[in-house]
mmCIF file of C-alpha atoms and ligand atoms in Angstrom:
data_model
loop_
_atom_site.group_PDB
_atom_site.id
_atom_site.type_symbol
_atom_site.label_atom_id
_atom_site.label_comp_id
_atom_site.label_asym_id
_atom_site.label_seq_id
_atom_site.Cartn_x
_atom_site.Cartn_y
_atom_site.Cartn_z
ATOM 1 C CA MET P 1 0.000 0.000 0.000
ATOM 2 C CA ALA P 2 1.272 3.459 -0.882
ATOM 3 C CA PRO P 3 2.149 5.668 2.102
ATOM 4 C CA ILE P 4 -0.474 8.296 2.864
ATOM 5 C CA VAL P 5 0.410 11.988 2.771
ATOM 6 C CA PHE P 6 -2.062 14.468 4.231
ATOM 7 C CA VAL P 7 -1.809 18.034 2.869
ATOM 8 C CA THR P 8 -3.602 20.740 4.841
ATOM 9 C CA ARG P 9 -4.114 23.354 2.129
ATOM 10 C CA PRO P 10 -4.029 23.705 -1.678
ATOM 11 C CA LEU P 11 -0.508 24.405 -2.924
ATOM 12 C CA PRO P 12 0.792 26.412 -5.886
ATOM 13 C CA ALA P 13 2.449 24.656 -8.865
ATOM 14 C CA PRO P 14 3.872 22.028 -8.987
ATOM 15 C CA GLY P 15 1.317 21.240 -6.255
ATOM 16 C CA THR P 16 0.349 17.901 -4.799
ATOM 17 C CA GLU P 17 0.725 16.292 -8.263
ATOM 18 C CA LEU P 18 4.370 15.997 -7.375
ATOM 19 C CA LEU P 19 3.509 13.733 -4.433
ATOM 20 C CA VAL P 20 1.177 11.670 -6.653
ATOM 21 C CA ASP P 21 4.023 11.281 -9.184
ATOM 22 C CA MET P 22 6.240 10.106 -6.325
ATOM 23 C CA GLY P 23 3.762 7.276 -5.761
ATOM 24 C CA PHE P 24 2.079 8.504 -2.576
ATOM 25 C CA ASP P 25 -1.581 8.259 -1.669
ATOM 26 C CA VAL P 26 -2.325 11.968 -1.327
ATOM 27 C CA ARG P 27 -5.253 13.229 0.725
ATOM 28 C CA SER P 28 -5.753 16.982 0.734
ATOM 29 C CA ASN P 29 -7.851 19.773 2.063
ATOM 30 C CA LEU P 30 -9.182 21.113 -1.241
ATOM 31 C CA GLU P 31 -10.629 24.310 0.239
ATOM 32 C CA ASP P 32 -8.342 27.315 0.410
ATOM 33 C CA ARG P 33 -8.791 27.979 4.113
ATOM 34 C CA PRO P 34 -7.003 26.772 7.269
ATOM 35 C CA LEU P 35 -8.437 23.510 8.567
ATOM 36 C CA ARG P 36 -10.495 23.613 11.725
ATOM 37 C CA ARG P 37 -8.903 21.720 14.578
ATOM 38 C CA GLU P 38 -11.204 18.692 14.295
ATOM 39 C CA GLU P 39 -10.618 18.518 10.537
ATOM 40 C CA LEU P 40 -6.847 18.487 11.061
ATOM 41 C CA LEU P 41 -7.093 15.798 13.734
ATOM 42 C CA SER P 42 -9.279 13.564 11.594
ATOM 43 C CA GLY P 43 -7.342 14.240 8.362
ATOM 44 C CA VAL P 44 -4.045 13.161 9.845
ATOM 45 C CA LYS P 45 -5.418 9.915 11.341
ATOM 46 C CA ASP P 46 -3.993 7.391 8.878
ATOM 47 C CA ALA P 47 -1.212 9.595 7.510
ATOM 48 C CA ASP P 48 2.436 8.559 7.241
ATOM 49 C CA ALA P 49 3.390 12.128 6.345
ATOM 50 C CA LEU P 50 1.862 15.524 7.018
ATOM 51 C CA LEU P 51 2.484 18.530 4.778
ATOM 52 C CA CYS P 52 1.271 21.457 6.872
ATOM 53 C CA MET P 53 1.176 25.259 6.989
ATOM 54 C CA LEU P 54 2.523 27.715 9.556
ATOM 55 C CA SER P 55 -1.107 28.340 10.548
ATOM 56 C CA ASP P 56 -1.557 24.680 11.634
ATOM 57 C CA ARG P 57 -0.714 24.062 15.294
ATOM 58 C CA ILE P 58 1.037 20.694 15.380
ATOM 59 C CA ASP P 59 1.331 19.369 18.926
ATOM 60 C CA ALA P 60 0.856 16.299 21.123
ATOM 61 C CA GLU P 61 -2.856 16.151 20.352
ATOM 62 C CA VAL P 62 -2.070 15.859 16.640
ATOM 63 C CA PHE P 63 0.586 13.195 17.287
ATOM 64 C CA ASP P 64 -1.916 11.251 19.419
ATOM 65 C CA SER P 65 -4.340 11.271 16.477
ATOM 66 C CA ALA P 66 -1.705 10.106 14.004
ATOM 67 C CA PRO P 67 -0.111 6.862 15.170
ATOM 68 C CA SER P 68 1.534 6.161 11.777
ATOM 69 C CA LEU P 69 3.033 9.637 11.352
ATOM 70 C CA ARG P 70 6.742 9.622 10.448
ATOM 71 C CA VAL P 71 7.379 13.067 9.032
ATOM 72 C CA ILE P 72 5.956 16.567 9.328
ATOM 73 C CA SER P 73 6.963 18.719 6.397
ATOM 74 C CA ASN P 74 6.255 22.354 7.246
ATOM 75 C CA TYR P 75 5.548 24.603 4.262
ATOM 76 C CA ALA P 76 7.641 27.387 5.857
ATOM 77 C CA VAL P 77 11.133 28.048 7.122
ATOM 78 C CA GLY P 78 9.770 29.048 10.541
ATOM 79 C CA PHE P 79 8.586 26.169 12.715
ATOM 80 C CA ASP P 80 7.229 27.771 15.880
ATOM 81 C CA ASN P 81 3.852 26.175 15.037
ATOM 82 C CA ILE P 82 5.280 22.696 15.697
ATOM 83 C CA ALA P 83 6.230 20.999 18.966
ATOM 84 C CA VAL P 84 9.513 19.808 17.476
ATOM 85 C CA ALA P 85 11.056 18.192 20.579
ATOM 86 C CA GLU P 86 7.843 16.301 21.286
ATOM 87 C CA ALA P 87 7.674 15.116 17.666
ATOM 88 C CA ARG P 88 11.252 13.898 17.688
ATOM 89 C CA ALA P 89 10.746 12.187 21.057
ATOM 90 C CA ARG P 90 8.041 10.183 19.297
ATOM 91 C CA GLY P 91 10.311 9.387 16.348
ATOM 92 C CA ILE P 92 8.627 11.843 13.995
ATOM 93 C CA GLU P 93 10.956 13.960 11.853
ATOM 94 C CA VAL P 94 10.192 17.652 11.290
ATOM 95 C CA THR P 95 11.370 19.496 8.188
ATOM 96 C CA THR P 96 11.253 23.100 6.968
ATOM 97 C CA THR P 97 12.032 25.052 3.775
ATOM 98 C CA PRO P 98 15.213 27.103 4.275
ATOM 99 C CA GLY P 99 17.105 28.693 1.395
ATOM 100 C CA VAL P 100 14.410 28.683 -1.264
ATOM 101 C CA LEU P 101 12.544 31.673 0.180
ATOM 102 C CA THR P 102 15.547 33.740 1.255
ATOM 103 C CA ASP P 103 15.508 36.214 -1.646
ATOM 104 C CA ALA P 104 11.729 36.550 -1.727
ATOM 105 C CA THR P 105 11.625 37.396 1.984
ATOM 106 C CA ALA P 106 14.584 39.786 1.816
ATOM 107 C CA ASP P 107 12.925 41.565 -1.119
ATOM 108 C CA LEU P 108 9.699 41.930 0.846
ATOM 109 C CA ALA P 109 11.569 43.281 3.874
ATOM 110 C CA TRP P 110 12.997 45.952 1.610
ATOM 111 C CA ALA P 111 9.613 46.679 0.070
ATOM 112 C CA LEU P 112 8.268 47.327 3.582
ATOM 113 C CA LEU P 113 11.328 49.279 4.683
ATOM 114 C CA LEU P 114 11.081 51.609 1.697
ATOM 115 C CA ALA P 115 7.302 51.889 1.938
ATOM 116 C CA ALA P 116 7.455 52.746 5.649
ATOM 117 C CA ALA P 117 10.412 55.117 5.259
ATOM 118 C CA ARG P 118 8.768 57.041 2.425
ATOM 119 C CA ASN P 119 5.122 57.054 3.567
ATOM 120 C CA LEU P 120 3.961 54.952 0.647
ATOM 121 C CA GLY P 121 0.952 53.526 2.493
ATOM 122 C CA ALA P 122 -0.309 56.920 3.601
ATOM 123 C CA GLY P 123 0.330 58.316 0.107
ATOM 124 C CA GLU P 124 -1.537 55.510 -1.593
ATOM 125 C CA ARG P 125 -4.502 55.895 0.749
ATOM 126 C CA MET P 126 -4.567 59.640 0.021
ATOM 127 C CA VAL P 127 -4.560 59.123 -3.759
ATOM 128 C CA ARG P 128 -7.199 56.384 -3.675
ATOM 129 C CA ALA P 129 -9.444 58.479 -1.433
ATOM 130 C CA GLY P 130 -9.362 61.293 -4.015
ATOM 131 C CA GLU P 131 -7.768 63.554 -1.401
ATOM 132 C CA TRP P 132 -4.583 64.378 -3.268
ATOM 133 C CA THR P 133 -4.640 67.939 -4.526
ATOM 134 C CA GLY P 134 -1.201 67.885 -6.145
ATOM 135 C CA TRP P 135 2.514 68.108 -5.428
ATOM 136 C CA ALA P 136 3.475 70.046 -2.320
ATOM 137 C CA PRO P 137 6.916 70.854 -0.910
ATOM 138 C CA THR P 138 5.973 69.687 2.584
ATOM 139 C CA GLN P 139 3.913 66.629 1.689
ATOM 140 C CA LEU P 140 4.670 63.272 3.340
ATOM 141 C CA LEU P 141 8.380 63.827 3.894
ATOM 142 C CA GLY P 142 10.103 60.562 4.742
ATOM 143 C CA GLU P 143 13.440 59.242 5.934
ATOM 144 C CA PRO P 144 16.482 59.028 3.600
ATOM 145 C CA LEU P 145 18.544 55.826 3.522
ATOM 146 C CA ARG P 146 22.031 56.731 2.376
ATOM 147 C CA HIS P 147 24.626 56.878 5.176
ATOM 148 C CA ARG P 148 21.976 55.781 7.658
ATOM 149 C CA THR P 149 22.344 52.715 9.853
ATOM 150 C CA LEU P 150 20.412 49.507 9.280
ATOM 151 C CA GLY P 151 20.207 47.184 12.291
ATOM 152 C CA ILE P 152 19.568 43.548 11.428
ATOM 153 C CA VAL P 153 18.286 41.326 14.222
ATOM 154 C CA GLY P 154 19.004 37.719 13.256
ATOM 155 C CA MET P 155 21.881 37.276 10.817
ATOM 156 C CA GLY P 156 20.859 33.977 9.236
ATOM 157 C CA ALA P 157 20.364 33.542 5.498
ATOM 158 C CA ILE P 158 17.530 36.074 5.256
ATOM 159 C CA GLY P 159 19.276 38.656 7.465
ATOM 160 C CA GLN P 160 22.369 38.337 5.281
ATOM 161 C CA ALA P 161 20.317 38.752 2.089
ATOM 162 C CA VAL P 162 18.793 41.915 3.579
ATOM 163 C CA ALA P 163 22.306 43.175 4.397
ATOM 164 C CA ARG P 164 23.511 42.558 0.808
ATOM 165 C CA ARG P 165 20.695 44.717 -0.524
ATOM 166 C CA ALA P 166 21.551 47.468 2.004
ATOM 167 C CA GLN P 167 24.972 47.856 0.435
ATOM 168 C CA GLY P 168 23.276 49.111 -2.737
ATOM 169 C CA PHE P 169 21.598 51.825 -0.691
ATOM 170 C CA GLY P 170 24.889 52.959 0.837
ATOM 171 C CA MET P 171 23.931 52.124 4.402
ATOM 172 C CA GLU P 172 25.965 51.258 7.479
ATOM 173 C CA ILE P 173 25.057 47.829 8.811
ATOM 174 C CA VAL P 174 25.055 46.627 12.405
ATOM 175 C CA TYR P 175 23.655 43.279 13.458
ATOM 176 C CA PHE P 176 22.746 41.228 16.481
ATOM 177 C CA ASN P 177 22.629 37.444 16.422
ATOM 178 C CA ARG P 178 22.757 34.710 19.060
ATOM 179 C CA ASN P 179 26.144 33.730 17.595
ATOM 180 C CA ARG P 180 28.494 36.078 15.854
ATOM 181 C CA VAL P 181 28.839 35.179 12.135
ATOM 182 C CA SER P 182 32.271 34.500 10.633
ATOM 183 C CA PRO P 183 34.734 37.363 10.037
ATOM 184 C CA GLU P 184 34.511 36.560 6.281
ATOM 185 C CA ILE P 185 30.745 37.090 6.233
ATOM 186 C CA GLU P 186 31.061 40.225 8.377
ATOM 187 C CA SER P 187 33.620 41.738 6.050
ATOM 188 C CA THR P 188 31.765 40.779 2.845
ATOM 189 C CA LEU P 189 28.601 42.376 4.198
ATOM 190 C CA GLY P 190 30.395 45.239 5.911
ATOM 191 C CA ALA P 191 28.381 44.364 9.012
ATOM 192 C CA GLN P 192 29.388 45.096 12.593
ATOM 193 C CA PHE P 193 28.324 42.797 15.446
ATOM 194 C CA VAL P 194 26.794 44.736 18.359
ATOM 195 C CA SER P 195 24.651 43.982 21.404
ATOM 196 C CA PHE P 196 20.885 44.094 21.002
ATOM 197 C CA ASP P 197 20.676 47.301 23.038
ATOM 198 C CA GLU P 198 23.400 49.012 21.023
ATOM 199 C CA LEU P 199 21.621 48.023 17.814
ATOM 200 C CA LEU P 200 18.365 49.556 19.072
ATOM 201 C CA HIS P 201 20.191 52.703 20.119
ATOM 202 C CA ARG P 202 22.197 53.198 16.905
ATOM 203 C CA SER P 203 19.875 52.063 14.134
ATOM 204 C CA ASP P 204 17.788 54.289 11.890
ATOM 205 C CA PHE P 205 16.128 51.193 10.423
ATOM 206 C CA ILE P 206 15.644 47.899 12.229
ATOM 207 C CA SER P 207 14.710 44.701 10.411
ATOM 208 C CA LEU P 208 13.777 41.538 12.326
ATOM 209 C CA HIS P 209 14.891 38.117 11.054
ATOM 210 C CA ALA P 210 15.074 36.040 14.222
ATOM 211 C CA PRO P 211 13.159 32.799 14.800
ATOM 212 C CA LEU P 212 10.313 32.913 17.311
ATOM 213 C CA ASN P 213 10.972 30.967 20.502
ATOM 214 C CA GLU P 214 10.633 31.530 24.229
ATOM 215 C CA GLN P 215 13.807 33.670 24.311
ATOM 216 C CA SER P 216 12.833 35.892 21.380
ATOM 217 C CA ARG P 217 9.115 36.356 22.129
ATOM 218 C CA HIS P 218 8.473 40.087 22.745
ATOM 219 C CA MET P 219 12.149 40.953 22.339
ATOM 220 C CA VAL P 220 10.845 44.247 20.999
ATOM 221 C CA ASP P 221 8.886 45.480 24.024
ATOM 222 C CA ALA P 222 8.335 48.809 25.803
ATOM 223 C CA ARG P 223 11.949 48.801 27.015
ATOM 224 C CA ALA P 224 13.236 48.239 23.469
ATOM 225 C CA PHE P 225 11.084 51.023 22.023
ATOM 226 C CA GLY P 226 12.513 53.274 24.749
ATOM 227 C CA LEU P 227 16.018 52.657 23.394
ATOM 228 C CA MET P 228 15.175 53.363 19.749
ATOM 229 C CA LYS P 229 15.602 56.689 17.981
ATOM 230 C CA SER P 230 12.415 58.681 17.563
ATOM 231 C CA SER P 231 13.154 58.604 13.812
ATOM 232 C CA ALA P 232 13.536 54.785 13.744
ATOM 233 C CA VAL P 233 11.676 52.634 11.230
ATOM 234 C CA LEU P 234 10.933 49.055 12.342
ATOM 235 C CA VAL P 235 10.340 46.224 9.849
ATOM 236 C CA ASN P 236 9.116 42.731 10.706
ATOM 237 C CA THR P 237 8.957 39.913 8.155
ATOM 238 C CA ALA P 238 9.844 37.175 10.671
ATOM 239 C CA ARG P 239 7.159 36.351 13.252
ATOM 240 C CA GLY P 240 4.662 38.748 14.779
ATOM 241 C CA ALA P 241 5.238 37.774 18.410
ATOM 242 C CA LEU P 242 8.830 39.039 18.296
ATOM 243 C CA ILE P 243 7.114 42.384 18.905
ATOM 244 C CA ASP P 244 4.740 43.249 21.728
ATOM 245 C CA GLU P 245 2.087 44.531 19.339
ATOM 246 C CA ALA P 246 0.184 46.562 21.961
ATOM 247 C CA GLU P 247 3.436 48.393 22.786
ATOM 248 C CA LEU P 248 4.090 48.932 19.080
ATOM 249 C CA VAL P 249 0.740 50.686 18.767
ATOM 250 C CA HIS P 250 1.727 53.027 21.638
ATOM 251 C CA ALA P 251 5.181 53.657 20.168
ATOM 252 C CA LEU P 252 3.767 54.539 16.731
ATOM 253 C CA ARG P 253 0.894 56.586 18.115
ATOM 254 C CA ASP P 254 3.115 58.588 20.481
ATOM 255 C CA ARG P 255 5.785 58.951 17.764
ATOM 256 C CA ARG P 256 8.348 57.252 19.994
ATOM 257 C CA ILE P 257 9.392 55.729 16.652
ATOM 258 C CA ALA P 258 8.686 57.122 13.204
ATOM 259 C CA ALA P 259 7.162 54.207 11.340
ATOM 260 C CA ALA P 260 6.852 50.460 10.920
ATOM 261 C CA GLY P 261 6.390 47.977 8.096
ATOM 262 C CA LEU P 262 4.782 44.699 9.127
ATOM 263 C CA ASP P 263 4.244 41.457 7.256
ATOM 264 C CA VAL P 264 3.495 39.358 10.332
ATOM 265 C CA TYR P 265 1.359 39.833 13.438
ATOM 266 C CA GLU P 266 1.351 38.678 17.027
ATOM 267 C CA PHE P 267 -2.145 37.171 16.810
ATOM 268 C CA GLU P 268 -2.169 36.381 13.101
ATOM 269 C CA PRO P 269 -4.490 36.604 11.213
ATOM 270 C CA SER P 270 -5.983 39.012 13.791
ATOM 271 C CA ILE P 271 -4.345 42.399 13.848
ATOM 272 C CA THR P 272 -4.227 44.573 16.957
ATOM 273 C CA GLU P 273 -7.062 47.033 16.406
ATOM 274 C CA GLY P 274 -5.016 50.190 17.089
ATOM 275 C CA LEU P 275 -2.752 49.579 14.081
ATOM 276 C CA PHE P 276 -5.537 50.206 11.565
ATOM 277 C CA ALA P 277 -5.955 53.829 12.607
ATOM 278 C CA LEU P 278 -2.264 54.693 12.254
ATOM 279 C CA ASP P 279 -0.904 56.261 9.086
ATOM 280 C CA ASN P 280 2.728 55.518 9.961
ATOM 281 C CA VAL P 281 2.500 51.753 9.622
ATOM 282 C CA VAL P 282 2.447 49.688 6.421
ATOM 283 C CA LEU P 283 0.503 46.443 6.808
ATOM 284 C CA ALA P 284 1.123 43.464 4.512
ATOM 285 C CA PRO P 285 -0.659 40.094 4.687
ATOM 286 C CA HIS P 286 2.293 37.729 5.404
ATOM 287 C CA LEU P 287 3.702 37.869 1.878
ATOM 288 C CA GLY P 288 7.392 37.269 2.666
ATOM 289 C CA SER P 289 7.792 34.085 0.645
ATOM 290 C CA ALA P 290 4.995 34.889 -1.794
ATOM 291 C CA SER P 291 6.868 34.854 -5.092
ATOM 292 C CA THR P 292 5.997 32.266 -7.748
ATOM 293 C CA LEU P 293 9.553 30.924 -7.672
ATOM 294 C CA ALA P 294 9.847 30.657 -3.877
ATOM 295 C CA ARG P 295 6.433 29.116 -3.330
ATOM 296 C CA GLY P 296 7.049 26.536 -6.090
ATOM 297 C CA ASP P 297 10.464 25.650 -4.692
ATOM 298 C CA MET P 298 8.926 25.334 -1.217
ATOM 299 C CA VAL P 299 6.524 22.709 -2.611
ATOM 300 C CA ARG P 300 9.425 20.802 -4.212
ATOM 301 C CA LEU P 301 11.469 20.878 -1.006
ATOM 302 C CA CYS P 302 8.526 19.803 1.168
ATOM 303 C CA CYS P 303 7.846 16.833 -1.140
ATOM 304 C CA GLU P 304 11.511 15.872 -1.310
ATOM 305 C CA ASN P 305 11.716 15.854 2.486
ATOM 306 C CA ILE P 306 8.668 13.591 2.716
ATOM 307 C CA SER P 307 10.013 11.245 0.095
ATOM 308 C CA GLU P 308 13.442 10.986 1.734
ATOM 309 C CA VAL P 309 12.159 10.365 5.257
ATOM 310 C CA LEU P 310 9.532 7.828 4.146
ATOM 311 C CA ALA P 311 12.299 6.021 2.218
ATOM 312 C CA GLY P 312 14.238 5.737 5.493
ATOM 313 C CA ARG P 313 16.844 8.342 4.537
ATOM 314 C CA PRO P 314 17.757 11.542 6.401
ATOM 315 C CA ALA P 315 15.628 14.607 5.692
ATOM 316 C CA VAL P 316 17.071 17.126 3.233
ATOM 317 C CA THR P 317 16.298 20.089 5.486
ATOM 318 C CA PRO P 318 15.406 18.972 9.017
ATOM 319 C CA ALA P 319 14.191 21.652 11.418
ATOM 320 C CA PRO P 320 17.119 22.897 13.520
ATOM 321 C CA GLY P 321 17.276 21.716 17.111
HETATM 322 C C1 DGY T 401 8.110 31.099 6.609
HETATM 323 O O1 DGY T 401 8.534 30.374 5.703
HETATM 324 O O2 DGY T 401 8.357 30.882 7.797
HETATM 325 C C2 DGY T 401 7.284 32.264 6.195
HETATM 326 O O3 DGY T 401 6.845 33.004 7.258
HETATM 327 C C3 DGY T 401 6.113 31.804 5.358
HETATM 328 O O4 DGY T 401 6.468 31.815 4.083
#
């Protein structure tokens, strides 16, 4: 009998056909919406492999419902939605999709940084509302980039791709990471390793690229906003809960920082009410990896991981830890 793969949401090309071609018995949620809890628990029942989304919470209850499960292939590079240690303790491998979405996410971070720095959201709303009366010397003045300092929090692959792009804008780069990166990488990127507090204090732009875990949750809190420049622009394409979103609303409203560009939210897909009323925040709907190339390569990598683990071989890209 062919191994069963349960897929929790429709995928872009090459889609689940790839798993069918690999000889698996594929069972999928065909509706483009997150599965309700009971649907996930019943869908995974006979599955040997689970291909899931970052919006699926995969924990002991799911493992209890899936006695045959051998691999969880997360359609994301982040894996805070999965109880990884618990899975591994039960002999279930967990895989993610690093590398293939690096450029797409770095591009989106820059789209948000530029949009927030130059008031693109507020400008677009003004034009669409028919409120624009023409060019004005004082209209929507934003922050310049050249010779300004970009602080990168989390210097993994995506942080480094963001830093490479910053060189084109003539920016100084400081970074904070759990572990300092190699001197070669630092010198290629022209990036200086600093403490988190020094980064907050020195940066004109701050871009978050750290994984979400118990240490990083709310790393950007009231204290952190207190250390930032009042002209700082904060960008988050990583995970919403890195920021205390209620404190962000206060910081933006009181102009303790100048602006923010967000792709991710603490209570995703809910968005803290106060953000909607603010003109100095650009809100994107978790689009970091949403390029045709990245999302297709994520499908390929997810399927490859499933195929390798079910064949008894090591995963191509196991979740770290
Ligand atoms: C990820 O991969 O973790 C992104 O947030 C979703 O594309």
